[in-house]
Coordinates of C-alpha atoms and ligand atoms in Angstrom, one line a residue:
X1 CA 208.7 76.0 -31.5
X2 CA 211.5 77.9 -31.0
X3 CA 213.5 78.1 -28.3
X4 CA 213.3 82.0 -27.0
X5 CA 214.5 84.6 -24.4
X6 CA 212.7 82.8 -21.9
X7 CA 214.3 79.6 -22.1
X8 CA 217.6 81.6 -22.7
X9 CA 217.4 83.9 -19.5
X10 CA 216.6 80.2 -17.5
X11 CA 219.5 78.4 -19.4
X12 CA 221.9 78.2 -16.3
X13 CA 222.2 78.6 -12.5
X14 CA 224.4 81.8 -13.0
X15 CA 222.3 83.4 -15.9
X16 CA 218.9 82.6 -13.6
X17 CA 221.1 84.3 -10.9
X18 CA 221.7 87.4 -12.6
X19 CA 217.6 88.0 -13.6
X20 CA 216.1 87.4 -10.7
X21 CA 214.1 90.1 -9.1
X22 CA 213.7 89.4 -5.5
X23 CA 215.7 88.6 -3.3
X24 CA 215.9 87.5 0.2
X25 CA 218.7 88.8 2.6
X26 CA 219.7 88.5 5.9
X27 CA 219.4 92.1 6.3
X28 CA 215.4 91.3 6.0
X29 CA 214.6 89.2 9.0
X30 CA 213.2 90.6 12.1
X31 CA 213.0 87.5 14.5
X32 CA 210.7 87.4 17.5
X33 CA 211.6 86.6 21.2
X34 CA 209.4 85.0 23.6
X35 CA 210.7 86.1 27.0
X36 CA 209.4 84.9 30.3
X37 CA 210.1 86.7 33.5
X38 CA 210.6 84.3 35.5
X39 CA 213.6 82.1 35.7
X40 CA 215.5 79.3 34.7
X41 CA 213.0 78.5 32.0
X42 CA 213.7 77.7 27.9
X43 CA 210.5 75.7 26.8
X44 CA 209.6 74.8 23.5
X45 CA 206.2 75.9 22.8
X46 CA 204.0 73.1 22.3
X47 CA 202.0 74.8 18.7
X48 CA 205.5 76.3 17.5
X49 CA 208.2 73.6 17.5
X50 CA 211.4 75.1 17.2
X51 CA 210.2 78.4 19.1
X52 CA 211.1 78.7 22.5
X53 CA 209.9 80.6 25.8
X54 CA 213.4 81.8 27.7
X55 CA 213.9 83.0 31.2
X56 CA 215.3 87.0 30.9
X57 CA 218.5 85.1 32.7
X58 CA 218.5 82.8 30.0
X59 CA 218.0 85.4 27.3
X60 CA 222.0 85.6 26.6
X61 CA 222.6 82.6 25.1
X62 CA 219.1 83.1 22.7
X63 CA 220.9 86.4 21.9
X64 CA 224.0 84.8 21.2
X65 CA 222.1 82.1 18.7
X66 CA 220.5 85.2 16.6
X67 CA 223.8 86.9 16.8
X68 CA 225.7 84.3 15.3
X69 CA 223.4 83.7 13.0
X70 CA 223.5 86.9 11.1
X71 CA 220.2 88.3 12.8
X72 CA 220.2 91.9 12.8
X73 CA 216.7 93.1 14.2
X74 CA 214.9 91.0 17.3
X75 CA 211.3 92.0 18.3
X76 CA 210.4 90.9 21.7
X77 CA 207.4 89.3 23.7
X78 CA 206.5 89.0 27.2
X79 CA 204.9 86.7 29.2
X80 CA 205.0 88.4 32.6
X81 CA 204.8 86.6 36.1
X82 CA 201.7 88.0 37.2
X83 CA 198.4 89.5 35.1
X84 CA 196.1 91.7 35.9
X85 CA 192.5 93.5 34.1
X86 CA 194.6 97.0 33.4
X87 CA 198.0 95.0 32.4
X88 CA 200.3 96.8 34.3
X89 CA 203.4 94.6 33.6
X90 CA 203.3 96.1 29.9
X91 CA 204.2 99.9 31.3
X92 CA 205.8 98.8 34.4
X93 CA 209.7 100.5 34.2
X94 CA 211.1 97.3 34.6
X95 CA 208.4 94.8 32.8
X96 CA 209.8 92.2 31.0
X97 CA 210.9 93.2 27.7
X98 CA 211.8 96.2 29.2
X99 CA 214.4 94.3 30.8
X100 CA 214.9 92.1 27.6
X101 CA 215.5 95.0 25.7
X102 CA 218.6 96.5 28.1
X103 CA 219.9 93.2 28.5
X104 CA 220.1 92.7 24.5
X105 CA 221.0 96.4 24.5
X106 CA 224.0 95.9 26.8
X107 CA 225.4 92.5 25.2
X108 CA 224.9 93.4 21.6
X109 CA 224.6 96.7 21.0
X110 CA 224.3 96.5 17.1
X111 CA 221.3 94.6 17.2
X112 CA 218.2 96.5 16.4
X113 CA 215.7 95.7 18.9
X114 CA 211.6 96.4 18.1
X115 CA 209.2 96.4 21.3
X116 CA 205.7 95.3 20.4
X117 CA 203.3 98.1 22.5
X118 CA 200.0 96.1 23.3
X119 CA 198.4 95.0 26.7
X120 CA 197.4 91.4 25.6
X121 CA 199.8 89.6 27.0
X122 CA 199.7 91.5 30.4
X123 CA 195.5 91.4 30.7
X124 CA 194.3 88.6 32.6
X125 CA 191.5 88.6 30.2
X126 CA 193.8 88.3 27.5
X127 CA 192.4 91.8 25.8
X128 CA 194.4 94.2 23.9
X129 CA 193.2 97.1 26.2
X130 CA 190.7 98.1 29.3
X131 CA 187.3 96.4 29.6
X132 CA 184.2 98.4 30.0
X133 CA 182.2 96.3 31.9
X134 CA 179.0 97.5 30.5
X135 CA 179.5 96.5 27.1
X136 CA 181.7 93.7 28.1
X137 CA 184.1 95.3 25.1
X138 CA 187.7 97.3 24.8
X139 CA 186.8 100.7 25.5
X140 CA 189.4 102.7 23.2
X141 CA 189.8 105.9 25.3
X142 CA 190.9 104.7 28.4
X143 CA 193.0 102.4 26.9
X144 CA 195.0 105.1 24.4
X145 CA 196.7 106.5 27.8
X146 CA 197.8 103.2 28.9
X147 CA 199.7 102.4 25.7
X148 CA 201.6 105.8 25.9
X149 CA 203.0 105.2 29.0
X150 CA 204.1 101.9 28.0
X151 CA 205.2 103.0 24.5
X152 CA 207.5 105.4 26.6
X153 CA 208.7 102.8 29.2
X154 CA 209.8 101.0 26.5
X155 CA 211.9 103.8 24.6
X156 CA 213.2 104.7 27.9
X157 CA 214.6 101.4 28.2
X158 CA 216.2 101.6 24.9
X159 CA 214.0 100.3 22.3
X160 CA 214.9 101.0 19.0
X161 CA 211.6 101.2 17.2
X162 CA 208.4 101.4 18.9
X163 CA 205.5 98.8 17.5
X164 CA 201.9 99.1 18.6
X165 CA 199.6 96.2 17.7
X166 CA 196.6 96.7 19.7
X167 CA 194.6 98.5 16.5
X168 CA 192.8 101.2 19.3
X169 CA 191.6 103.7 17.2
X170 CA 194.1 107.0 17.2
X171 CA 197.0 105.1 19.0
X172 CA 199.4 105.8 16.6
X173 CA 198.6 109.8 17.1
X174 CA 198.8 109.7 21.0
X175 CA 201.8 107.2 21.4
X176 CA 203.7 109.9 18.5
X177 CA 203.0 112.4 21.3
X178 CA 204.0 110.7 24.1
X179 CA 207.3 109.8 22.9
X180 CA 207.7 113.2 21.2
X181 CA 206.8 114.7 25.1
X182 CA 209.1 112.6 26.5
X183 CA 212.3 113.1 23.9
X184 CA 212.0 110.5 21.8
X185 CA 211.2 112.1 18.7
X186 CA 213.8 110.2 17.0
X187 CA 212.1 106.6 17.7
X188 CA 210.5 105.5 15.0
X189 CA 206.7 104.1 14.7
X190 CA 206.3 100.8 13.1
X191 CA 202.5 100.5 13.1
X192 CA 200.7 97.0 12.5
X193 CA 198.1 99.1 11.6
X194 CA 196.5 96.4 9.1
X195 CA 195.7 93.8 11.3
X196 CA 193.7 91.3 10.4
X197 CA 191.4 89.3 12.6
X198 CA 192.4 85.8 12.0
X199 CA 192.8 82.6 13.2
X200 CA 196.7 82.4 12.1
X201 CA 196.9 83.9 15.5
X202 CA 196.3 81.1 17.4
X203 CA 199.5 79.4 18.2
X204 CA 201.0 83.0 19.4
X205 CA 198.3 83.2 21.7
X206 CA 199.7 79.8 23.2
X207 CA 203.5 81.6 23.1
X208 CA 202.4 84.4 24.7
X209 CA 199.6 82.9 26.9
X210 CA 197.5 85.2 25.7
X211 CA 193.9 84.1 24.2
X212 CA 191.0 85.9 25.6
X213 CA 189.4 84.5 28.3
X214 CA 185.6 85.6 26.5
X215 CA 184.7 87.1 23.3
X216 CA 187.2 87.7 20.0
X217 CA 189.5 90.7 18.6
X218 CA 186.8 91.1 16.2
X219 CA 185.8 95.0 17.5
X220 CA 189.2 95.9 17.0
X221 CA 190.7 93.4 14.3
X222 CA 190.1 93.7 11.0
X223 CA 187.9 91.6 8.9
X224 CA 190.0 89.5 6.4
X225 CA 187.2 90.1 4.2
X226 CA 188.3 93.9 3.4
X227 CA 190.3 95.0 1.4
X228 CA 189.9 98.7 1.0
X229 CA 189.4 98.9 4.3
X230 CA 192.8 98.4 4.7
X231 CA 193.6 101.5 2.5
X232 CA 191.5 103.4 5.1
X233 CA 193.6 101.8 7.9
X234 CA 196.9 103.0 5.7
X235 CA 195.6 106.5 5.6
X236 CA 194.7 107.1 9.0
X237 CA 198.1 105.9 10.6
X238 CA 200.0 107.4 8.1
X239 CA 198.2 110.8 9.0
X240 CA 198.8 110.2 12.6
X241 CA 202.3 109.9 11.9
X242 CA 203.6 106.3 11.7
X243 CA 206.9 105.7 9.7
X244 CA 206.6 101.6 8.4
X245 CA 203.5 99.7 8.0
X246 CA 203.0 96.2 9.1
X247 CA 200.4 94.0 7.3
X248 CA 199.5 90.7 9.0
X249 CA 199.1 88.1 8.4
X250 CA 201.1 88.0 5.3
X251 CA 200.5 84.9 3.0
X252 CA 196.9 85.0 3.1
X253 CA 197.2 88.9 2.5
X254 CA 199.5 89.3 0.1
X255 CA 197.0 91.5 -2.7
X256 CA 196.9 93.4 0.5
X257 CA 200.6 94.0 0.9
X258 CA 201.1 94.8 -2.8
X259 CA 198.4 97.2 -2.4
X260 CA 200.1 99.0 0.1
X261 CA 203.6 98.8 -2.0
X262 CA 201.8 100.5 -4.5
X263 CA 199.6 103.4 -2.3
X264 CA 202.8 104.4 -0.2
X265 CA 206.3 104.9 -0.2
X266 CA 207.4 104.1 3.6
X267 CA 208.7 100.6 4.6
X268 CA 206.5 98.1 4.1
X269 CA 206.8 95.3 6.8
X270 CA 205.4 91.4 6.4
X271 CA 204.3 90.0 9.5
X272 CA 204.5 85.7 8.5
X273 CA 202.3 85.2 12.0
X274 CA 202.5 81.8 14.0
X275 CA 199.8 79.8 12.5
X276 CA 201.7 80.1 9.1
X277 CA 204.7 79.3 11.0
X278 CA 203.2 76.3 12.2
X279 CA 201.7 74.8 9.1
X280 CA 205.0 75.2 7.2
X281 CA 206.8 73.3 10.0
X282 CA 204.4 70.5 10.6
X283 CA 204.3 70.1 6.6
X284 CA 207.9 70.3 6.6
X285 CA 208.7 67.9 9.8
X286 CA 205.7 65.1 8.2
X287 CA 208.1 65.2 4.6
X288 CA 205.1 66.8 2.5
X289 CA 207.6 69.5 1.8
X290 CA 211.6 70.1 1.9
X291 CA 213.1 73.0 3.4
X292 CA 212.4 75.3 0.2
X293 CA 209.1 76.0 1.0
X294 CA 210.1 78.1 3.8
X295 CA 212.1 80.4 1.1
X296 CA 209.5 80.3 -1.4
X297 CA 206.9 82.0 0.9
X298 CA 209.7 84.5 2.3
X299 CA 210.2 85.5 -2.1
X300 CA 206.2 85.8 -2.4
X301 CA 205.7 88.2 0.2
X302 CA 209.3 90.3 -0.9
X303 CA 207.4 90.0 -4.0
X304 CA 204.2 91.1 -3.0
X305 CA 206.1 94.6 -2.2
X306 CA 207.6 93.7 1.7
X307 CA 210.9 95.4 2.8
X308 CA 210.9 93.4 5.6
X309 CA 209.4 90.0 7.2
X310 CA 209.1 89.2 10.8
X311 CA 209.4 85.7 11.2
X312 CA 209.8 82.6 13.5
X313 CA 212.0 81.2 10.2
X314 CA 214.7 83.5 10.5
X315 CA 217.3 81.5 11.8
X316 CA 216.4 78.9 9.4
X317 CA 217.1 81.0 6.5
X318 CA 219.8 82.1 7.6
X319 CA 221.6 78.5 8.0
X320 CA 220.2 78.1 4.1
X321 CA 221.9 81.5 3.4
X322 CA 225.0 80.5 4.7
X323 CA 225.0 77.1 3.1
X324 CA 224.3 79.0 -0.6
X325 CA 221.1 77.4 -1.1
X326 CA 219.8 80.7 -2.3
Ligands
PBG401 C1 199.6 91.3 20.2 C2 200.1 90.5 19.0 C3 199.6 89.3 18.4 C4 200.5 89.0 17.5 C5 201.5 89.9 17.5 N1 201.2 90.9 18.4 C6 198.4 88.5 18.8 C7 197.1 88.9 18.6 O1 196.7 90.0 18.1 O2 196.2 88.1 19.0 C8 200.4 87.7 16.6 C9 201.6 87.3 16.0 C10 201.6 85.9 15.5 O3 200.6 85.2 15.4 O4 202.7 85.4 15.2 N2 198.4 92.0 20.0

């Protein structure tokens, strides 16, 4: 046997340096922020160890942690002090991560910060929009107006890109004209418009206190089953106007992802959802795995055709950035 290009182009750190075709930057990670209205609070979430809930007058030093780590783009989550069936602490003026975003506005400016437009976390049934209490399901219509005015609360209070995850059908058409009506035709829409129902949700739903009280996300979740389906989710919210694409979950859904790389040239963003999150770290923390797991998923899904990855890892990778492990 001889000994080819293959074993050539591997021969040494610096030549397997100079081939390799993805890579994972700093400039990649969108980390999410758990943010609790009320005060004095930074609890570890019991599902998510390492991921914290934080008091908005705690937030700063959170902030300062992503800052120095090299983080550049935050998306944030509320858990709001009081719930109620229409979830009016999501388009309240001064919810929660409306008041998380002008904090992290005013102490650093440069970092990009994402507001996630859904009601779940503000429903006290834990649904992504209004019940119709005849079918005991979302009702999409009623709910469409509802995430325009929060959509617009949230530029208004300075968000940088506007992301609607409550899969309603036409809500990436009606929030595009709410914040065009309201001046914000320069914000741009990152849609998780291929959502997948699944249960890599779950430890989320314990972050944000937010698992339905009855019934599933099945009527407006996708089922992980379907894959072309998700080319018909593409077309629709790239119709309606969205400018980056979020596919989620990502590591279960990567033929997905790389079928959108290949059917689309805007952004393509990789949600790597809790329950992923979760099962790395517990592998990680029981010594199944070392620390280069966590980098091999973030390669597959840049692989896969991701611009971007949100995930709970990002200040991880960025200590093993720092350190040159990669
Ligand atoms: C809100 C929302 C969810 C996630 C992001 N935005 C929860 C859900 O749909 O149940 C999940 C993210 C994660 O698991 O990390 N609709």
């Amino acid at each position: 046997m001889s000994f080819d290009r293959h074993r050539r182009l591997r021969s040494t750190a610096f030549m397997r340096d100079m081939v390799r075709e993805t890579r994972v930057t700093k400039d990649d990670l969108i980390y999410p922020i758990f943010v609790v209205e009320q005060d004095d609070i930074r609890k570890e979430v019991p599902s998510m160890k390492g991921v914290y809930q934080v008091s908005l007058n705690l937030l700063h030093h959170e902030l300062e942690e992503v800052s120095d780590a090299g983080i550049k783009t935050v998306i944030f989550f509320g858990i709001p002090d009081e719930k109620d069936p229409e979830g009016t602490g999501a388009y309240h003026d001064h919810g929660v991560v409306q008041e998380a975003c002008r904090i992290s506005k005013r102490l650093y400016p440069e970092i990009l910060v994402i507001l996630d437009t859904c009601l779940c976390e503000y429903t006290d049934h834990g649904h992504c929009g209004l019940i119709d209490p005849k079918t005991k399901d979302v009702d999409n219509d009623s709910t469409l107006p509802l995430l325009v005015k929060t959509a617009v609360s949230q530029a208004k209070a300075g968000a940088d890109i506007i992301a609607p995850s409550n899969m309603m059908d036409g809500f990436v058409a009606e929030i595009r004209k709410g914040l065009d009506d309201n001046g914000f035709r320069h914000i741009p829409i990152m849609s998780y418009g291929i959502k997948f129902s699944s249960k890599f949700y779950g430890p989320f739903r314990d972050a944000a206190e937010s698992t339905p009280s009855f019934g599933d996300r099945r009527t407006y979740q996708m089922d992980p089953a379907n894959r072309s389906e998700a080319q018909r989710e593409l077309n629709s919210d790239l119709s309606e106007g969205c400018d980056m694409m979020i596919v989620k979950p990502a590591l279960s859904f990567l033929d997905i992802m790389r079928d959108v790389r290949n059917n689309t040239d805007v952004p393509v963003v990789a949600y790597n959802v809790s329950g992923e999150y979760a099962m790395t770290r517990n592998a990680i923390d029981a010594g199944l795995f070392d620390e280069g797991i966590i980098m091999e998923q973030m390669i597959s899904m840049k692989r896969a055709g991701a611009d971007m990855i949100i995930t709970y890892f990002a200040k991880d990778i960025c200590k093993m950035l720092d350190e040159g492990m990669y």
